[in-house]
Amino acid sequence: MNYVYPKLSEKDLGFVRLGGAGLGNILFPYARALVFARDCDCRLIWPTWPSVKLGPILRREMDKRFYNDLFDNRCGAVGGLKKMWLLAVKKRLPESKKRLVEKLNDRIVTFEGLEGCFDDILYDSAYVFENLKQNLKPGNRDALAFDFRDSIGVHIRLGDFARVSEAEVRAGRHDSALPVGWYADMICQIRELAGRELKVWIFSDGTEEELKPVLSLPRVQRLTFGTSIADIMALSRAPLLIASGSSFSMWARYLGRMNCICYTGQMKQAILTERDTAFERECGDRIDEETGLRIKELFAK
């Protein structure tokens, strides 16, 4: 029997991690490991989700990113003392040599980092979604029942993202805050195309003052389900997403296969395939004619 282990950060003690990336980034090694375990008949070792980070505490962020409130192991992955024993005694194989697992036995294939984001799992979103849904802690399940019909979902990532010039963002500088005014413009243009004042739900780690350009618009409301995974799962169910440039938005796009508008230079990766009927577009100051027609069709009464 071979095993796969999603190692979510460098300092992984088996029961807690010290530091590490945010949820959007650590979901990548988990999803790749999950799909590989299915395809190569390996046993998944439950990852170490809980993390201790000083940054979110020092910045007084709403989400402290401890990640102890996201998942329970309901998928039969190896956990507890057996997990600790396996990690201590079994030989490891890096993800780059994962194909060797077919000729070896009693190894742990370790998955780490972004590694091409969704490249290897582009067609596996339904399987990944069902696994995440299965393992959600009970408090996160309300997100799956929220009614997003006839509305727009918006993710505005601010928090620890760099504040840089609009030219740098349009040139494709990542991990940067997008102009909040752009979101407001997109909301107004989409409503004009739809011919009515669609309800808008804002998911954001920004302050009320930072979000004023959008929150001051009519029928716009902030929404959170209390944890990052619940918010990703909820946002994935919106008919149209105005996305940030973060991996949080990428995961909502991947799980939901929904229509999406991204800021110029910030899509990062095309996620929809020939199997999808939705659209994903980068838009600058104005929504192009073709995208406008798709929006009209989407919200036709």
PDB file of C-alpha atoms in Angstrom, residues 69-297:
ATOM      1  CA  ASP A  69     -12.650  25.159  12.155  1.00  0.00           C
ATOM      2  CA  LEU A  70     -12.751  24.003   8.527  1.00  0.00           C
ATOM      3  CA  PHE A  71     -12.871  20.234   8.167  1.00  0.00           C
ATOM      4  CA  ASP A  72     -13.410  16.915   9.903  1.00  0.00           C
ATOM      5  CA  ASN A  73     -11.936  13.733   8.473  1.00  0.00           C
ATOM      6  CA  ARG A  74     -15.067  12.051   7.098  1.00  0.00           C
ATOM      7  CA  CYS A  75     -13.507  10.538   3.968  1.00  0.00           C
ATOM      8  CA  GLY A  76     -11.595   7.699   5.581  1.00  0.00           C
ATOM      9  CA  ALA A  77      -8.171   9.317   5.354  1.00  0.00           C
ATOM     10  CA  VAL A  78      -5.480   8.090   7.735  1.00  0.00           C
ATOM     11  CA  GLY A  79      -5.337  10.276  10.829  1.00  0.00           C
ATOM     12  CA  GLY A  80      -4.433  10.264  14.503  1.00  0.00           C
ATOM     13  CA  LEU A  81      -1.601   8.119  15.823  1.00  0.00           C
ATOM     14  CA  LYS A  82      -1.370   6.062  12.646  1.00  0.00           C
ATOM     15  CA  LYS A  83      -0.764   9.236  10.657  1.00  0.00           C
ATOM     16  CA  MET A  84       2.033  10.261  13.014  1.00  0.00           C
ATOM     17  CA  TRP A  85       3.577   6.777  12.808  1.00  0.00           C
ATOM     18  CA  LEU A  86       3.459   6.682   8.996  1.00  0.00           C
ATOM     19  CA  LEU A  87       5.020  10.124   8.687  1.00  0.00           C
ATOM     20  CA  ALA A  88       7.771   9.103  11.096  1.00  0.00           C
ATOM     21  CA  VAL A  89       8.800   5.772   9.580  1.00  0.00           C
ATOM     22  CA  LYS A  90       7.789   5.540   5.912  1.00  0.00           C
ATOM     23  CA  LYS A  91      10.040   6.580   3.049  1.00  0.00           C
ATOM     24  CA  ARG A  92       8.972   9.709   1.192  1.00  0.00           C
ATOM     25  CA  LEU A  93       8.667  10.290  -2.528  1.00  0.00           C
ATOM     26  CA  PRO A  94       8.370  13.874  -3.818  1.00  0.00           C
ATOM     27  CA  GLU A  95       5.489  14.774  -6.098  1.00  0.00           C
ATOM     28  CA  SER A  96       7.925  15.267  -8.979  1.00  0.00           C
ATOM     29  CA  LYS A  97       8.593  11.495  -8.885  1.00  0.00           C
ATOM     30  CA  LYS A  98       5.004  10.423  -8.261  1.00  0.00           C
ATOM     31  CA  ARG A  99       4.875   8.153 -11.321  1.00  0.00           C
ATOM     32  CA  LEU A 100       7.494   5.919  -9.707  1.00  0.00           C
ATOM     33  CA  VAL A 101       4.851   4.877  -7.181  1.00  0.00           C
ATOM     34  CA  GLU A 102       3.605   2.329  -9.708  1.00  0.00           C
ATOM     35  CA  LYS A 103       6.884   0.400  -9.313  1.00  0.00           C
ATOM     36  CA  LEU A 104       7.338   0.918  -5.569  1.00  0.00           C
ATOM     37  CA  ASN A 105       5.441  -0.040  -2.455  1.00  0.00           C
ATOM     38  CA  ASP A 106       5.010   1.285   1.049  1.00  0.00           C
ATOM     39  CA  ARG A 107       5.944   4.854   0.154  1.00  0.00           C
ATOM     40  CA  ILE A 108       4.430   8.244   0.942  1.00  0.00           C
ATOM     41  CA  VAL A 109       4.112  10.584  -2.035  1.00  0.00           C
ATOM     42  CA  THR A 110       4.319  14.114  -0.653  1.00  0.00           C
ATOM     43  CA  PHE A 111       2.434  16.958  -2.358  1.00  0.00           C
ATOM     44  CA  GLU A 112       3.522  20.539  -1.664  1.00  0.00           C
ATOM     45  CA  GLY A 113       3.056  24.024  -3.052  1.00  0.00           C
ATOM     46  CA  LEU A 114       1.114  25.423  -6.003  1.00  0.00           C
ATOM     47  CA  GLU A 115       2.655  23.276  -8.798  1.00  0.00           C
ATOM     48  CA  GLY A 116       0.741  24.742 -11.737  1.00  0.00           C
ATOM     49  CA  CYS A 117      -2.392  25.484  -9.733  1.00  0.00           C
ATOM     50  CA  PHE A 118      -5.250  23.598 -11.449  1.00  0.00           C
ATOM     51  CA  ASP A 119      -3.275  22.169 -14.389  1.00  0.00           C
ATOM     52  CA  ASP A 120      -3.388  18.546 -13.194  1.00  0.00           C
ATOM     53  CA  ILE A 121      -6.923  18.657 -11.784  1.00  0.00           C
ATOM     54  CA  LEU A 122      -8.744  20.907 -14.237  1.00  0.00           C
ATOM     55  CA  TYR A 123     -11.403  18.283 -15.008  1.00  0.00           C
ATOM     56  CA  ASP A 124     -11.780  17.029 -11.427  1.00  0.00           C
ATOM     57  CA  SER A 125     -13.624  19.940  -9.819  1.00  0.00           C
ATOM     58  CA  ALA A 126     -16.819  17.941  -9.141  1.00  0.00           C
ATOM     59  CA  TYR A 127     -14.841  15.246  -7.315  1.00  0.00           C
ATOM     60  CA  VAL A 128     -12.892  17.818  -5.295  1.00  0.00           C
ATOM     61  CA  PHE A 129     -16.083  19.743  -4.470  1.00  0.00           C
ATOM     62  CA  GLU A 130     -17.823  16.614  -3.170  1.00  0.00           C
ATOM     63  CA  ASN A 131     -14.833  15.720  -1.007  1.00  0.00           C
ATOM     64  CA  LEU A 132     -14.662  19.200   0.509  1.00  0.00           C
ATOM     65  CA  LYS A 133     -18.423  19.136   1.071  1.00  0.00           C
ATOM     66  CA  GLN A 134     -18.207  15.713   2.727  1.00  0.00           C
ATOM     67  CA  ASN A 135     -15.514  16.880   5.147  1.00  0.00           C
ATOM     68  CA  LEU A 136     -16.981  20.261   6.084  1.00  0.00           C
ATOM     69  CA  LYS A 137     -17.484  20.846   9.773  1.00  0.00           C
ATOM     70  CA  PRO A 138     -21.220  21.175  10.579  1.00  0.00           C
ATOM     71  CA  GLY A 139     -20.937  24.919  11.195  1.00  0.00           C
ATOM     72  CA  ASN A 140     -19.816  25.476   7.600  1.00  0.00           C
ATOM     73  CA  ARG A 141     -22.700  23.690   5.902  1.00  0.00           C
ATOM     74  CA  ASP A 142     -25.144  26.608   5.931  1.00  0.00           C
ATOM     75  CA  ALA A 143     -23.078  28.127   3.122  1.00  0.00           C
ATOM     76  CA  LEU A 144     -24.302  25.427   0.750  1.00  0.00           C
ATOM     77  CA  ALA A 145     -27.958  26.316   1.252  1.00  0.00           C
ATOM     78  CA  PHE A 146     -27.782  30.064   0.610  1.00  0.00           C
ATOM     79  CA  ASP A 147     -29.937  31.338  -2.256  1.00  0.00           C
ATOM     80  CA  PHE A 148     -27.853  33.308  -4.783  1.00  0.00           C
ATOM     81  CA  ARG A 149     -30.472  33.362  -7.513  1.00  0.00           C
ATOM     82  CA  ASP A 150     -30.653  36.589  -9.513  1.00  0.00           C
ATOM     83  CA  SER A 151     -27.647  38.092  -7.769  1.00  0.00           C
ATOM     84  CA  ILE A 152     -23.954  38.871  -8.193  1.00  0.00           C
ATOM     85  CA  GLY A 153     -21.199  37.494  -5.982  1.00  0.00           C
ATOM     86  CA  VAL A 154     -18.188  39.727  -5.420  1.00  0.00           C
ATOM     87  CA  HIS A 155     -14.876  38.883  -3.776  1.00  0.00           C
ATOM     88  CA  ILE A 156     -12.700  41.835  -2.785  1.00  0.00           C
ATOM     89  CA  ARG A 157      -9.349  40.775  -1.359  1.00  0.00           C
ATOM     90  CA  LEU A 158      -7.575  43.521   0.561  1.00  0.00           C
ATOM     91  CA  GLY A 159      -6.073  42.443   3.916  1.00  0.00           C
ATOM     92  CA  ASP A 160      -2.342  41.842   3.487  1.00  0.00           C
ATOM     93  CA  PHE A 161      -2.365  42.385  -0.291  1.00  0.00           C
ATOM     94  CA  ALA A 162      -0.016  45.109  -1.482  1.00  0.00           C
ATOM     95  CA  ARG A 163      -1.441  48.511  -2.434  1.00  0.00           C
ATOM     96  CA  VAL A 164       0.223  49.307  -5.740  1.00  0.00           C
ATOM     97  CA  SER A 165      -0.525  51.483  -8.735  1.00  0.00           C
ATOM     98  CA  GLU A 166      -3.333  50.556 -11.115  1.00  0.00           C
ATOM     99  CA  ALA A 167      -0.748  50.270 -13.922  1.00  0.00           C
ATOM    100  CA  GLU A 168       1.158  47.597 -11.988  1.00  0.00           C
ATOM    101  CA  VAL A 169      -2.019  45.608 -11.354  1.00  0.00           C
ATOM    102  CA  ARG A 170      -3.029  45.759 -15.017  1.00  0.00           C
ATOM    103  CA  ALA A 171       0.452  44.624 -15.976  1.00  0.00           C
ATOM    104  CA  GLY A 172      -0.235  41.426 -14.034  1.00  0.00           C
ATOM    105  CA  ARG A 173       1.388  42.048 -10.650  1.00  0.00           C
ATOM    106  CA  HIS A 174      -0.177  39.434  -8.387  1.00  0.00           C
ATOM    107  CA  ASP A 175      -1.027  39.462  -4.675  1.00  0.00           C
ATOM    108  CA  SER A 176      -2.091  43.080  -5.026  1.00  0.00           C
ATOM    109  CA  ALA A 177      -5.318  44.809  -4.046  1.00  0.00           C
ATOM    110  CA  LEU A 178      -7.525  45.756  -6.976  1.00  0.00           C
ATOM    111  CA  PRO A 179      -9.098  49.241  -7.119  1.00  0.00           C
ATOM    112  CA  VAL A 180     -12.366  49.070  -5.168  1.00  0.00           C
ATOM    113  CA  GLY A 181     -13.825  51.577  -7.595  1.00  0.00           C
ATOM    114  CA  TRP A 182     -13.428  48.986 -10.374  1.00  0.00           C
ATOM    115  CA  TYR A 183     -15.748  46.621  -8.532  1.00  0.00           C
ATOM    116  CA  ALA A 184     -18.310  49.408  -8.177  1.00  0.00           C
ATOM    117  CA  ASP A 185     -18.087  50.171 -11.900  1.00  0.00           C
ATOM    118  CA  MET A 186     -18.549  46.495 -12.807  1.00  0.00           C
ATOM    119  CA  ILE A 187     -21.612  46.213 -10.556  1.00  0.00           C
ATOM    120  CA  CYS A 188     -23.205  49.259 -12.184  1.00  0.00           C
ATOM    121  CA  GLN A 189     -22.445  48.039 -15.717  1.00  0.00           C
ATOM    122  CA  ILE A 190     -23.792  44.553 -15.033  1.00  0.00           C
ATOM    123  CA  ARG A 191     -26.986  45.981 -13.566  1.00  0.00           C
ATOM    124  CA  GLU A 192     -27.408  48.216 -16.608  1.00  0.00           C
ATOM    125  CA  LEU A 193     -26.993  45.218 -18.909  1.00  0.00           C
ATOM    126  CA  ALA A 194     -29.411  43.128 -16.846  1.00  0.00           C
ATOM    127  CA  GLY A 195     -31.960  45.931 -16.893  1.00  0.00           C
ATOM    128  CA  ARG A 196     -32.538  45.866 -13.143  1.00  0.00           C
ATOM    129  CA  GLU A 197     -30.885  46.394  -9.770  1.00  0.00           C
ATOM    130  CA  LEU A 198     -29.548  42.911  -9.068  1.00  0.00           C
ATOM    131  CA  LYS A 199     -28.746  42.034  -5.462  1.00  0.00           C
ATOM    132  CA  VAL A 200     -25.000  42.059  -4.746  1.00  0.00           C
ATOM    133  CA  TRP A 201     -23.222  40.028  -2.054  1.00  0.00           C
ATOM    134  CA  ILE A 202     -19.755  41.217  -1.002  1.00  0.00           C
ATOM    135  CA  PHE A 203     -17.218  38.784   0.454  1.00  0.00           C
ATOM    136  CA  SER A 204     -14.194  40.688   1.694  1.00  0.00           C
ATOM    137  CA  ASP A 205     -11.535  41.045   4.373  1.00  0.00           C
ATOM    138  CA  GLY A 206     -11.514  44.838   3.904  1.00  0.00           C
ATOM    139  CA  THR A 207     -12.764  47.471   6.319  1.00  0.00           C
ATOM    140  CA  GLU A 208     -16.065  49.300   5.936  1.00  0.00           C
ATOM    141  CA  GLU A 209     -14.157  52.432   4.966  1.00  0.00           C
ATOM    142  CA  GLU A 210     -12.120  50.642   2.293  1.00  0.00           C
ATOM    143  CA  LEU A 211     -15.282  49.102   0.846  1.00  0.00           C
ATOM    144  CA  LYS A 212     -17.304  52.321   0.878  1.00  0.00           C
ATOM    145  CA  PRO A 213     -17.372  52.704  -2.955  1.00  0.00           C
ATOM    146  CA  VAL A 214     -19.308  49.424  -3.234  1.00  0.00           C
ATOM    147  CA  LEU A 215     -21.204  49.365   0.053  1.00  0.00           C
ATOM    148  CA  SER A 216     -22.688  52.768  -0.688  1.00  0.00           C
ATOM    149  CA  LEU A 217     -24.466  51.337  -3.745  1.00  0.00           C
ATOM    150  CA  PRO A 218     -28.100  50.246  -3.322  1.00  0.00           C
ATOM    151  CA  ARG A 219     -28.890  46.572  -2.643  1.00  0.00           C
ATOM    152  CA  VAL A 220     -25.263  45.753  -1.857  1.00  0.00           C
ATOM    153  CA  GLN A 221     -24.574  43.788   1.324  1.00  0.00           C
ATOM    154  CA  ARG A 222     -21.583  42.156   2.986  1.00  0.00           C
ATOM    155  CA  LEU A 223     -21.851  38.442   3.608  1.00  0.00           C
ATOM    156  CA  THR A 224     -19.757  35.852   5.424  1.00  0.00           C
ATOM    157  CA  PHE A 225     -20.424  32.391   6.751  1.00  0.00           C
ATOM    158  CA  GLY A 226     -17.702  32.635   9.365  1.00  0.00           C
ATOM    159  CA  THR A 227     -14.826  30.690   7.801  1.00  0.00           C
ATOM    160  CA  SER A 228     -12.810  30.945   4.619  1.00  0.00           C
ATOM    161  CA  ILE A 229     -13.872  27.535   3.306  1.00  0.00           C
ATOM    162  CA  ALA A 230     -17.565  28.250   3.923  1.00  0.00           C
ATOM    163  CA  ASP A 231     -17.244  31.549   2.060  1.00  0.00           C
ATOM    164  CA  ILE A 232     -15.444  29.890  -0.878  1.00  0.00           C
ATOM    165  CA  MET A 233     -18.089  27.170  -1.089  1.00  0.00           C
ATOM    166  CA  ALA A 234     -20.894  29.729  -0.878  1.00  0.00           C
ATOM    167  CA  LEU A 235     -19.377  32.045  -3.467  1.00  0.00           C
ATOM    168  CA  SER A 236     -18.921  29.125  -5.862  1.00  0.00           C
ATOM    169  CA  ARG A 237     -22.719  28.957  -6.130  1.00  0.00           C
ATOM    170  CA  ALA A 238     -23.229  32.517  -7.403  1.00  0.00           C
ATOM    171  CA  PRO A 239     -24.403  32.784 -11.034  1.00  0.00           C
ATOM    172  CA  LEU A 240     -21.838  35.521 -11.719  1.00  0.00           C
ATOM    173  CA  LEU A 241     -18.662  36.329  -9.820  1.00  0.00           C
ATOM    174  CA  ILE A 242     -16.681  39.546  -9.905  1.00  0.00           C
ATOM    175  CA  ALA A 243     -13.343  38.122  -8.789  1.00  0.00           C
ATOM    176  CA  SER A 244     -10.276  39.358  -7.003  1.00  0.00           C
ATOM    177  CA  GLY A 245      -6.794  38.312  -8.069  1.00  0.00           C
ATOM    178  CA  SER A 246      -6.430  35.923  -5.129  1.00  0.00           C
ATOM    179  CA  SER A 247      -6.458  32.132  -4.992  1.00  0.00           C
ATOM    180  CA  PHE A 248      -9.644  32.453  -2.898  1.00  0.00           C
ATOM    181  CA  SER A 249     -11.479  33.693  -6.002  1.00  0.00           C
ATOM    182  CA  MET A 250      -9.756  31.065  -8.137  1.00  0.00           C
ATOM    183  CA  TRP A 251     -11.137  28.317  -5.908  1.00  0.00           C
ATOM    184  CA  ALA A 252     -14.659  29.712  -6.081  1.00  0.00           C
ATOM    185  CA  ARG A 253     -14.314  29.777  -9.880  1.00  0.00           C
ATOM    186  CA  TYR A 254     -12.936  26.231 -10.002  1.00  0.00           C
ATOM    187  CA  LEU A 255     -15.543  24.671  -7.722  1.00  0.00           C
ATOM    188  CA  GLY A 256     -18.473  26.589  -9.187  1.00  0.00           C
ATOM    189  CA  ARG A 257     -17.564  26.585 -12.907  1.00  0.00           C
ATOM    190  CA  MET A 258     -19.491  29.845 -12.961  1.00  0.00           C
ATOM    191  CA  ASN A 259     -19.519  32.967 -15.088  1.00  0.00           C
ATOM    192  CA  CYS A 260     -16.754  35.270 -13.987  1.00  0.00           C
ATOM    193  CA  ILE A 261     -15.314  38.725 -14.579  1.00  0.00           C
ATOM    194  CA  CYS A 262     -11.692  39.348 -13.583  1.00  0.00           C
ATOM    195  CA  TYR A 263      -9.639  42.518 -13.574  1.00  0.00           C
ATOM    196  CA  THR A 264      -7.249  43.017 -16.478  1.00  0.00           C
ATOM    197  CA  GLY A 265      -4.081  40.970 -15.921  1.00  0.00           C
ATOM    198  CA  GLN A 266      -5.481  39.192 -12.855  1.00  0.00           C
ATOM    199  CA  MET A 267      -7.214  36.026 -14.104  1.00  0.00           C
ATOM    200  CA  LYS A 268      -3.994  34.060 -13.451  1.00  0.00           C
ATOM    201  CA  GLN A 269      -5.376  30.878 -15.001  1.00  0.00           C
ATOM    202  CA  ALA A 270      -8.214  29.974 -17.353  1.00  0.00           C
ATOM    203  CA  ILE A 271     -10.333  27.425 -15.510  1.00  0.00           C
ATOM    204  CA  LEU A 272     -13.304  26.732 -17.756  1.00  0.00           C
ATOM    205  CA  THR A 273     -12.981  23.964 -20.335  1.00  0.00           C
ATOM    206  CA  GLU A 274     -14.823  22.876 -23.471  1.00  0.00           C
ATOM    207  CA  ARG A 275     -17.290  21.104 -21.183  1.00  0.00           C
ATOM    208  CA  ASP A 276     -18.444  24.366 -19.582  1.00  0.00           C
ATOM    209  CA  THR A 277     -21.113  26.702 -20.875  1.00  0.00           C
ATOM    210  CA  ALA A 278     -20.176  29.622 -18.628  1.00  0.00           C
ATOM    211  CA  PHE A 279     -17.775  32.441 -19.536  1.00  0.00           C
ATOM    212  CA  GLU A 280     -14.694  33.940 -17.869  1.00  0.00           C
ATOM    213  CA  ARG A 281     -13.387  37.319 -19.004  1.00  0.00           C
ATOM    214  CA  GLU A 282     -10.865  39.949 -18.052  1.00  0.00           C
ATOM    215  CA  CYS A 283     -12.390  43.431 -18.153  1.00  0.00           C
ATOM    216  CA  GLY A 284     -10.797  46.824 -17.766  1.00  0.00           C
ATOM    217  CA  ASP A 285     -12.874  49.973 -17.618  1.00  0.00           C
ATOM    218  CA  ARG A 286     -15.736  48.659 -19.761  1.00  0.00           C
ATOM    219  CA  ILE A 287     -17.388  45.285 -20.254  1.00  0.00           C
ATOM    220  CA  ASP A 288     -16.939  44.261 -23.877  1.00  0.00           C
ATOM    221  CA  GLU A 289     -19.897  43.714 -26.197  1.00  0.00           C
ATOM    222  CA  GLU A 290     -19.689  39.916 -26.301  1.00  0.00           C
ATOM    223  CA  THR A 291     -19.535  39.624 -22.515  1.00  0.00           C
ATOM    224  CA  GLY A 292     -22.386  42.096 -22.251  1.00  0.00           C
ATOM    225  CA  LEU A 293     -24.569  39.864 -24.419  1.00  0.00           C
ATOM    226  CA  ARG A 294     -23.750  36.885 -22.221  1.00  0.00           C
ATOM    227  CA  ILE A 295     -24.706  38.854 -19.106  1.00  0.00           C
ATOM    228  CA  LYS A 296     -28.018  39.867 -20.680  1.00  0.00           C
ATOM    229  CA  GLU A 297     -28.745  36.210 -21.445  1.00  0.00           C
TER     230      GLU A 297
END
